[in-house]
Short mmCIF file of C-alpha atoms in Angstrom, two decimals:
data_model
loop_
_atom_site.label_atom_id
_atom_site.label_comp_id
_atom_site.label_asym_id
_atom_site.label_seq_id
_atom_site.Cartn_x
_atom_site.Cartn_y
_atom_site.Cartn_z
CA MET A 1113 -0.98 57.74 -183.73
CA ARG A 1114 -3.49 55.89 -181.59
CA ARG A 1115 -6.97 57.24 -181.16
CA GLU A 1116 -6.76 58.03 -177.44
CA THR A 1117 -3.74 60.25 -178.11
CA GLN A 1118 -5.57 62.10 -180.87
CA VAL A 1119 -8.60 62.67 -178.65
CA LYS A 1120 -6.41 63.92 -175.79
CA LEU A 1121 -4.63 66.41 -178.05
CA ILE A 1122 -7.89 67.67 -179.58
CA ARG A 1123 -9.43 68.12 -176.14
CA GLU A 1124 -6.41 70.11 -174.93
CA LEU A 1125 -6.56 72.34 -177.99
CA LEU A 1126 -10.30 72.96 -177.74
CA ASP A 1127 -10.00 73.73 -174.02
CA HIS A 1128 -7.23 76.24 -174.69
CA ASN A 1129 -9.20 77.81 -177.51
CA ALA A 1130 -12.33 78.17 -175.37
CA ALA A 1131 -10.29 79.83 -172.62
CA GLY A 1132 -8.26 82.00 -174.99
CA THR A 1133 -5.01 80.41 -173.76
CA THR A 1134 -2.17 78.25 -175.06
CA GLN A 1135 0.44 75.98 -173.48
CA LEU A 1136 3.09 78.02 -171.66
CA ALA A 1137 6.58 77.30 -170.39
CA ASP A 1138 7.46 78.33 -166.84
CA ASP A 1139 9.67 81.16 -168.07
CA MET A 1140 10.66 82.86 -171.29
CA LEU A 1141 14.11 82.06 -172.66
CA VAL A 1142 16.88 84.51 -173.51
CA LEU A 1143 19.25 83.13 -176.13
CA PRO A 1144 22.65 84.83 -176.34
CA ALA A 1145 23.76 85.65 -179.88
CA GLU A 1146 26.81 83.44 -179.39
CA VAL A 1147 24.56 80.37 -179.57
CA TYR A 1148 24.25 81.13 -183.28
CA VAL A 1149 27.48 82.95 -184.16
CA SER A 1150 30.25 81.64 -181.90
CA GLU A 1151 32.83 79.46 -183.64
CA HIS A 1152 33.74 77.93 -180.27
CA HIS A 1153 30.09 77.01 -179.61
CA TRP A 1154 29.76 75.48 -183.06
CA GLN A 1155 32.90 73.39 -182.61
CA ALA A 1156 31.50 72.04 -179.34
CA GLU A 1157 28.24 71.16 -181.09
CA ARG A 1158 30.05 69.50 -183.97
CA GLU A 1159 31.93 67.17 -181.65
CA ALA A 1160 29.17 66.38 -179.13
CA LEU A 1161 26.06 66.43 -181.32
CA PHE A 1162 27.20 65.52 -184.82
CA ARG A 1163 30.22 63.25 -184.38
CA ARG A 1164 30.05 61.41 -181.07
CA ARG A 1165 26.24 61.29 -181.04
CA PRO A 1166 24.34 59.28 -183.70
CA VAL A 1167 22.14 61.22 -186.11
CA VAL A 1168 19.18 60.10 -188.19
CA ALA A 1169 20.33 58.96 -191.62
CA CYS A 1170 16.92 58.16 -193.13
CA LEU A 1171 13.71 56.23 -192.62
CA ALA A 1172 14.10 52.47 -192.85
CA GLY A 1173 12.13 52.35 -196.09
CA ALA A 1174 14.95 54.11 -197.91
CA VAL A 1175 17.30 51.16 -197.26
CA ALA A 1176 14.84 48.29 -197.22
CA SER A 1177 16.43 46.09 -199.92
CA ALA A 1178 19.89 44.94 -200.91
CA GLY A 1179 21.85 47.69 -202.61
CA ASP A 1180 19.73 50.54 -201.27
CA PHE A 1181 21.92 53.33 -199.90
CA VAL A 1182 21.66 56.85 -198.48
CA SER A 1183 24.56 59.27 -198.06
CA LEU A 1184 24.82 62.29 -195.79
CA THR A 1185 27.44 64.41 -194.04
CA ALA A 1186 27.37 64.84 -190.26
CA GLY A 1187 29.90 66.88 -188.34
CA GLY A 1188 31.88 67.30 -191.55
CA VAL A 1189 32.19 63.52 -191.99
CA PRO A 1190 30.80 62.02 -195.24
CA LEU A 1191 28.76 58.91 -194.44
CA VAL A 1192 26.78 56.25 -196.25
CA VAL A 1193 24.36 53.60 -194.97
CA VAL A 1194 23.70 50.62 -197.22
CA ARG A 1195 21.74 47.36 -197.10
CA GLY A 1196 23.96 44.41 -197.93
CA ASP A 1197 23.22 41.33 -200.01
CA ASP A 1198 22.94 39.49 -196.71
CA GLY A 1199 20.19 41.85 -195.51
CA VAL A 1200 22.47 43.51 -192.95
CA LEU A 1201 22.42 47.30 -192.69
CA ARG A 1202 25.90 48.79 -192.50
CA GLY A 1203 27.34 52.26 -192.22
CA PHE A 1204 30.63 53.54 -193.57
CA ARG A 1205 32.53 56.72 -193.94
CA ASN A 1206 31.76 57.71 -197.51
CA VAL A 1207 35.44 58.22 -198.25
CA CYS A 1208 37.43 56.32 -200.89
CA ARG A 1209 40.61 54.78 -199.47
CA HIS A 1210 42.55 56.01 -202.51
CA ARG A 1211 42.31 59.82 -202.60
CA ALA A 1212 39.49 60.43 -200.08
CA SER A 1213 36.85 61.35 -202.65
CA SER A 1214 33.20 60.60 -201.84
CA VAL A 1215 32.34 57.14 -203.13
CA VAL A 1216 28.64 57.81 -203.70
CA SER A 1217 26.34 60.82 -203.74
CA GLY A 1218 22.71 61.21 -202.75
CA CYS A 1219 20.78 57.97 -202.51
CA GLY A 1220 20.12 54.95 -204.69
CA THR A 1221 18.46 51.58 -204.95
CA GLY A 1222 19.58 48.13 -206.02
CA ALA A 1223 23.29 48.88 -206.30
CA SER A 1224 25.50 45.82 -206.74
CA SER A 1225 28.55 47.71 -205.47
CA LEU A 1226 29.72 51.19 -204.50
CA ARG A 1227 31.97 52.81 -207.09
CA CYS A 1228 34.04 55.95 -206.57
CA PRO A 1229 33.65 58.21 -209.63
CA PHE A 1230 37.21 59.62 -209.39
CA HIS A 1231 39.29 56.53 -210.30
CA ALA A 1232 36.60 53.80 -210.17
CA TRP A 1233 37.80 52.10 -207.02
CA THR A 1234 34.88 49.81 -206.27
CA TYR A 1235 33.63 48.41 -202.97
CA ARG A 1236 31.32 45.52 -202.15
CA LEU A 1237 28.17 46.25 -200.17
CA ASP A 1238 29.93 44.96 -197.06
CA GLY A 1239 32.56 47.68 -197.53
CA SER A 1240 35.43 45.47 -198.69
CA LEU A 1241 37.49 46.55 -201.69
CA LEU A 1242 36.37 44.84 -204.89
CA ALA A 1243 38.44 46.41 -207.66
CA ARG A 1244 41.08 49.00 -208.53
CA PRO A 1245 40.78 49.13 -212.33
CA GLN A 1246 43.81 50.06 -214.43
CA ALA A 1247 45.95 50.45 -211.31
CA GLY A 1248 48.52 47.94 -212.53
CA GLU A 1249 51.43 47.76 -210.12
CA GLY A 1250 50.68 51.22 -208.75
CA PHE A 1251 49.60 49.84 -205.37
CA ALA A 1252 51.56 46.60 -205.31
CA GLU A 1253 52.78 47.24 -201.78
CA THR A 1254 49.29 47.51 -200.30
CA ASP A 1255 47.04 44.77 -198.96
CA GLU A 1256 43.59 44.99 -200.58
CA SER A 1257 42.02 43.34 -197.53
CA GLU A 1258 42.99 46.38 -195.45
CA LEU A 1259 41.57 48.96 -197.86
CA GLY A 1260 37.86 48.56 -197.29
CA LEU A 1261 35.60 51.47 -196.38
CA VAL A 1262 35.95 52.56 -192.77
CA PRO A 1263 32.90 51.38 -190.77
CA ALA A 1264 30.51 53.77 -189.02
CA PRO A 1265 28.12 52.22 -186.45
CA VAL A 1266 24.43 52.11 -187.36
CA GLY A 1267 21.19 51.17 -185.62
CA GLU A 1268 17.50 50.86 -186.46
CA ALA A 1269 14.44 51.44 -184.27
CA SER A 1270 10.84 52.55 -184.84
CA GLY A 1271 11.45 52.96 -188.56
CA LEU A 1272 14.45 55.29 -188.10
CA VAL A 1273 18.03 54.54 -189.14
CA PHE A 1274 20.83 56.16 -187.12
CA VAL A 1275 24.53 56.42 -187.91
CA ARG A 1276 27.45 57.70 -185.82
CA PRO A 1277 30.46 59.28 -187.56
CA GLU A 1278 32.95 58.72 -184.74
CA GLY A 1279 33.52 55.90 -182.28
CA GLY A 1280 33.06 52.17 -182.60
CA ASP A 1281 30.47 51.38 -179.93
CA PRO A 1282 27.11 49.98 -181.11
CA VAL A 1283 24.29 52.45 -181.68
CA ASN A 1284 21.36 52.01 -179.29
CA ALA A 1285 18.67 53.30 -181.64
CA ALA A 1286 15.79 52.45 -179.31
CA GLU A 1287 17.32 54.66 -176.64
CA LEU A 1288 17.71 57.50 -179.11
CA VAL A 1289 14.04 57.29 -180.14
CA GLY A 1290 12.93 57.04 -176.52
CA ASP A 1291 9.29 57.58 -175.67
CA ALA A 1292 8.51 58.75 -179.20
CA ALA A 1293 8.59 55.07 -180.17
CA GLN A 1294 4.90 54.47 -179.46
CA ASP A 1295 3.72 57.20 -181.81
CA LEU A 1296 6.19 56.29 -184.55
CA GLY A 1297 5.16 52.68 -184.28
CA ASP A 1298 1.49 53.61 -184.57
CA PHE A 1299 2.28 55.58 -187.72
CA GLY A 1300 4.18 52.63 -189.18
CA VAL A 1301 7.08 54.91 -190.03
CA GLY A 1302 9.24 52.01 -191.15
CA GLN A 1303 6.81 51.14 -193.94
CA TYR A 1304 7.01 54.52 -195.69
CA VAL A 1305 9.03 54.65 -198.91
CA PRO A 1306 10.98 57.59 -200.37
CA PHE A 1307 9.27 59.52 -203.15
CA ASP A 1308 11.72 62.34 -203.88
CA ARG A 1309 14.10 64.68 -202.09
CA TRP A 1310 14.96 68.36 -202.09
CA GLU A 1311 18.45 69.53 -201.22
CA SER A 1312 19.40 73.12 -200.49
CA SER A 1313 22.05 75.13 -198.64
CA TRP A 1314 21.58 78.21 -196.45
CA PRO A 1315 24.03 80.81 -195.05
CA CYS A 1316 22.89 80.56 -191.45
CA ASN A 1317 23.30 78.55 -188.28
CA TRP A 1318 21.52 75.19 -188.31
CA LYS A 1319 19.49 75.94 -185.20
CA LEU A 1320 17.87 78.99 -186.80
CA LEU A 1321 16.41 76.68 -189.45
CA VAL A 1322 15.16 74.19 -186.85
CA ASP A 1323 13.72 77.08 -184.83
CA THR A 1324 11.34 77.97 -187.67
CA PHE A 1325 9.60 74.60 -187.25
CA LEU A 1326 9.18 74.68 -183.49
CA GLU A 1327 6.62 77.43 -183.04
CA SER A 1328 3.37 78.19 -184.85
CA TYR A 1329 3.31 81.77 -183.56
CA HIS A 1330 4.59 83.00 -186.94
CA VAL A 1331 2.06 81.17 -189.10
CA PHE A 1332 -0.56 83.94 -189.23
CA SER A 1333 2.04 86.48 -190.32
CA LEU A 1334 4.83 84.87 -192.33
CA HIS A 1335 2.60 82.32 -194.06
CA ARG A 1336 -0.47 84.49 -194.48
CA SER A 1337 -0.66 83.91 -198.24
CA THR A 1338 0.13 80.17 -198.15
CA VAL A 1339 -0.60 77.77 -195.28
CA GLY A 1340 -1.56 80.58 -192.92
CA ARG A 1341 -4.97 80.67 -194.56
CA TYR A 1342 -5.65 77.17 -193.26
CA TYR A 1343 -3.63 76.74 -190.05
CA LEU A 1344 -3.91 78.16 -186.56
CA SER A 1345 -1.08 80.09 -184.98
CA GLN A 1346 -2.47 79.55 -181.49
CA PRO A 1347 -3.22 77.57 -179.43
CA MET A 1348 -0.25 75.22 -179.68
CA THR A 1349 0.73 72.30 -177.45
CA TYR A 1350 3.74 70.01 -177.35
CA GLN A 1351 5.10 66.93 -175.55
CA GLY A 1352 8.74 66.42 -174.64
CA TYR A 1353 10.45 63.02 -174.85
CA GLY A 1354 13.85 63.64 -173.30
CA PRO A 1355 15.78 65.58 -175.95
CA ASN A 1356 13.09 64.72 -178.53
CA LEU A 1357 9.63 66.23 -178.77
CA ARG A 1358 6.26 66.13 -180.51
CA PHE A 1359 4.22 69.14 -181.52
CA GLN A 1360 1.31 69.78 -183.83
CA THR A 1361 0.09 72.67 -185.94
CA CYS A 1362 -3.65 72.37 -186.40
CA GLN A 1363 -5.86 73.43 -189.25
CA LYS A 1364 -8.53 75.98 -188.39
CA SER A 1365 -11.13 73.32 -189.15
CA VAL A 1366 -10.12 71.44 -185.99
CA LEU A 1367 -12.13 74.00 -184.00
CA GLU A 1368 -15.27 72.65 -185.67
CA LEU A 1369 -14.83 69.47 -183.64
CA ALA A 1370 -16.15 71.32 -180.59
CA GLU A 1371 -19.59 70.72 -182.11
CA VAL A 1372 -18.91 67.11 -183.14
CA PRO A 1373 -19.34 64.00 -180.96
CA GLU A 1374 -16.03 62.86 -179.50
CA ASP A 1375 -16.25 59.43 -181.14
CA GLU A 1376 -16.00 61.20 -184.51
CA TRP A 1377 -12.88 63.21 -183.68
CA ASP A 1378 -9.89 62.74 -185.97
CA LEU A 1379 -6.71 64.78 -185.55
CA LEU A 1380 -4.59 63.46 -188.40
CA SER A 1381 -6.88 64.78 -191.12
CA ARG A 1382 -6.80 68.26 -189.55
CA ALA A 1383 -3.25 68.75 -188.31
CA THR A 1384 0.43 68.49 -189.16
CA VAL A 1385 2.03 66.37 -186.44
CA GLU A 1386 5.79 66.75 -186.17
CA TYR A 1387 8.57 65.09 -184.22
CA LEU A 1388 12.02 66.45 -183.49
CA ILE A 1389 14.55 63.65 -183.15
CA ALA A 1390 17.56 65.25 -181.54
CA PRO A 1391 19.58 66.95 -182.52
CA ASN A 1392 18.71 67.88 -186.09
CA THR A 1393 15.88 65.91 -187.70
CA ILE A 1394 12.22 66.84 -188.11
CA LEU A 1395 9.62 64.23 -189.07
CA SER A 1396 6.56 66.08 -190.33
CA HIS A 1397 3.35 64.08 -190.92
CA SER A 1398 0.49 65.56 -192.93
CA VAL A 1399 -2.44 63.36 -193.94
CA ASP A 1400 -0.71 61.01 -196.39
CA HIS A 1401 3.06 61.55 -196.14
CA PHE A 1402 6.07 62.20 -193.97
CA ALA A 1403 8.46 65.00 -194.86
CA VAL A 1404 11.81 64.28 -193.20
CA TYR A 1405 14.00 67.35 -192.79
CA GLN A 1406 17.67 66.91 -191.93
CA PHE A 1407 19.63 70.04 -190.97
CA LEU A 1408 23.31 69.27 -191.55
CA PRO A 1409 25.63 72.10 -190.54
CA THR A 1410 28.92 72.55 -192.39
CA ALA A 1411 30.03 75.70 -190.52
CA VAL A 1412 28.73 77.97 -187.78
CA ASP A 1413 26.89 79.97 -190.46
CA ARG A 1414 26.25 77.40 -193.19
CA THR A 1415 23.73 74.55 -193.23
CA ASP A 1416 22.80 71.96 -195.83
CA VAL A 1417 19.16 70.90 -195.72
CA THR A 1418 17.82 67.66 -197.12
CA MET A 1419 14.06 67.12 -197.20
CA THR A 1420 12.89 63.68 -198.27
CA LEU A 1421 9.22 63.06 -198.96
CA TYR A 1422 8.12 59.58 -197.85
CA THR A 1423 4.77 58.04 -198.86
CA PRO A 1424 2.85 55.01 -197.53
CA GLU A 1425 3.39 53.19 -200.82
CA PRO A 1426 5.06 53.89 -204.17
CA PRO A 1427 3.12 56.46 -206.19
CA THR A 1428 0.71 55.43 -208.91
CA ASP A 1429 -0.32 57.29 -212.04
CA ARG A 1430 -3.17 58.70 -209.97
CA THR A 1431 -1.03 59.91 -207.04
CA GLN A 1432 2.20 60.93 -208.79
CA ARG A 1433 1.18 64.52 -209.49
CA HIS A 1434 -0.36 64.88 -206.03
CA TYR A 1435 2.95 64.06 -204.35
CA GLU A 1436 4.84 66.28 -206.78
CA ARG A 1437 2.62 69.18 -205.72
CA THR A 1438 3.14 68.25 -202.07
CA LEU A 1439 6.91 68.46 -202.51
CA GLU A 1440 6.52 71.80 -204.31
CA LEU A 1441 4.48 73.17 -201.40
CA HIS A 1442 7.17 72.17 -198.90
CA GLN A 1443 9.74 73.91 -201.09
CA GLU A 1444 7.58 77.02 -201.40
CA VAL A 1445 7.01 77.38 -197.67
CA GLY A 1446 10.59 76.52 -196.74
CA ALA A 1447 12.63 78.20 -199.48
CA ASP A 1448 10.43 81.25 -199.98
CA GLU A 1449 9.20 81.94 -196.44
CA ASP A 1450 10.77 80.10 -193.48
CA PHE A 1451 14.42 79.72 -194.39
CA PRO A 1452 15.00 83.27 -195.72
CA GLN A 1453 13.92 84.54 -192.29
CA ALA A 1454 16.64 82.42 -190.70
CA VAL A 1455 19.19 83.97 -193.07
CA LYS A 1456 18.06 87.49 -192.14
CA ILE A 1457 18.34 86.67 -188.44
CA GLN A 1458 21.86 85.35 -189.00
CA GLN A 1459 22.81 88.60 -190.72
CA SER A 1460 21.47 90.60 -187.77
CA LEU A 1461 23.34 88.48 -185.24
CA ASP A 1462 26.54 88.60 -187.28
CA SER A 1463 26.50 92.40 -187.05
CA GLY A 1464 27.85 92.16 -183.52
CA LEU A 1465 25.30 94.69 -182.33
CA VAL A 1466 22.56 92.21 -181.36
CA ASP A 1467 23.30 90.56 -178.03
CA GLU A 1468 20.37 88.18 -177.71
CA THR A 1469 17.04 86.94 -178.98
CA LEU A 1470 13.92 86.29 -176.92
CA VAL A 1471 11.76 83.17 -176.90
CA GLY A 1472 8.30 83.66 -175.42
CA ARG A 1473 6.67 81.34 -172.90
CA HIS A 1474 4.14 80.38 -175.60
CA GLU A 1475 6.98 79.11 -177.84
CA VAL A 1476 7.23 76.04 -175.65
CA ALA A 1477 8.69 73.52 -178.10
CA LEU A 1478 11.40 75.99 -179.06
CA ILE A 1479 12.35 76.42 -175.40
CA HIS A 1480 12.46 72.63 -174.93
CA PHE A 1481 14.76 72.29 -177.97
CA HIS A 1482 17.36 74.75 -176.74
CA GLN A 1483 17.32 73.54 -173.16
CA ALA A 1484 17.73 69.96 -174.36
CA LEU A 1485 20.68 70.96 -176.56
CA ASP A 1486 22.34 72.57 -173.55
CA GLU A 1487 21.97 69.32 -171.62
CA LEU A 1488 23.36 67.27 -174.51
CA LEU A 1489 26.34 69.58 -174.79
CA GLU A 1490 26.98 69.38 -171.05
CA GLY A 1491 27.02 65.60 -171.32
CA GLY A 1492 29.00 65.65 -174.54
CA ASN A 1493 32.02 63.97 -173.01
CA GLN A 1494 29.97 60.81 -172.67
CA GLN A 1495 29.36 59.02 -175.94
CA ALA A 1496 25.58 59.16 -176.51
CA GLY A 1497 23.56 56.23 -177.81
CA ALA A 1498 26.17 53.55 -177.03
CA GLY A 1499 24.78 50.15 -176.23
#
């Protein structure tokens, strides 16, 4: 993030703090319960946001070399992105052409091929079928050249890799990043490498989990014994980039900069700067790492969460334990504090006796998120991100 942006954000925060204010939306937002519990609403989201619209698969550093791959499921469709021997990044449906089992799981590096664990059908990195061991004459009537993995369009921009489960049009990744590109380029997002990942599953709507990231109002209360000791709840500011947005949660020490010459101001050492890349990915930068959260719904009330910790360079003996502790802290705050609240909210909404939830004017990024989703759903009949 360039220096002039950091100075601007610090100045806005200090001005708000001096005045006892925070950034406000024009109006509060009333969210009907159906946004989180309606099967019809979820089906519309699945088609428009998670099948016809590309989603973030990973940061580019996770698939930088031949044989590197990352798998995920979007809109119920198993997917894999892989770097070929020719250096080309490709996406496929992660579905074996034999019995539809997943070919790979999780992520990996340096693979020479992709091998389904069920019956060992094996695919080259370009998706073509390589082998069907011990099949004999069992598939004599089939043409191996027609049994490659089904392609899924991919695109790269600003260090992000996108994949679309449905449709064959090219993915315009630069359009999907939009005006967030400048910041992500300044961070050098594409140079970060994966350290480790945490996978979990939660019995709640995916948006409830995203919601927990998009306002700092809860920090003083929910996180009082962890990060709440160090971070401000208010003031908070954000910037919208079309359906994407940037927001920052600042350490209390940032207020000390009011007494420091402006040429010594530094935001990144005193704040967590986060980006929502629509519809379902959070890039969270703190000091020396990015935590990339992907919220992958499998039902209206069930969401798989993958958090991958990315570091500027591979860990050394000196930094290994530091990054392990960093991952543990993310797990502690998410699994023990944030995400259980989302589950409790889902239970309340599922009761049928809660009609709505309220979003205050000071929860500006949260309002932007839901209004942007409404716009994406309204335009869902047009295939997003097509070049």
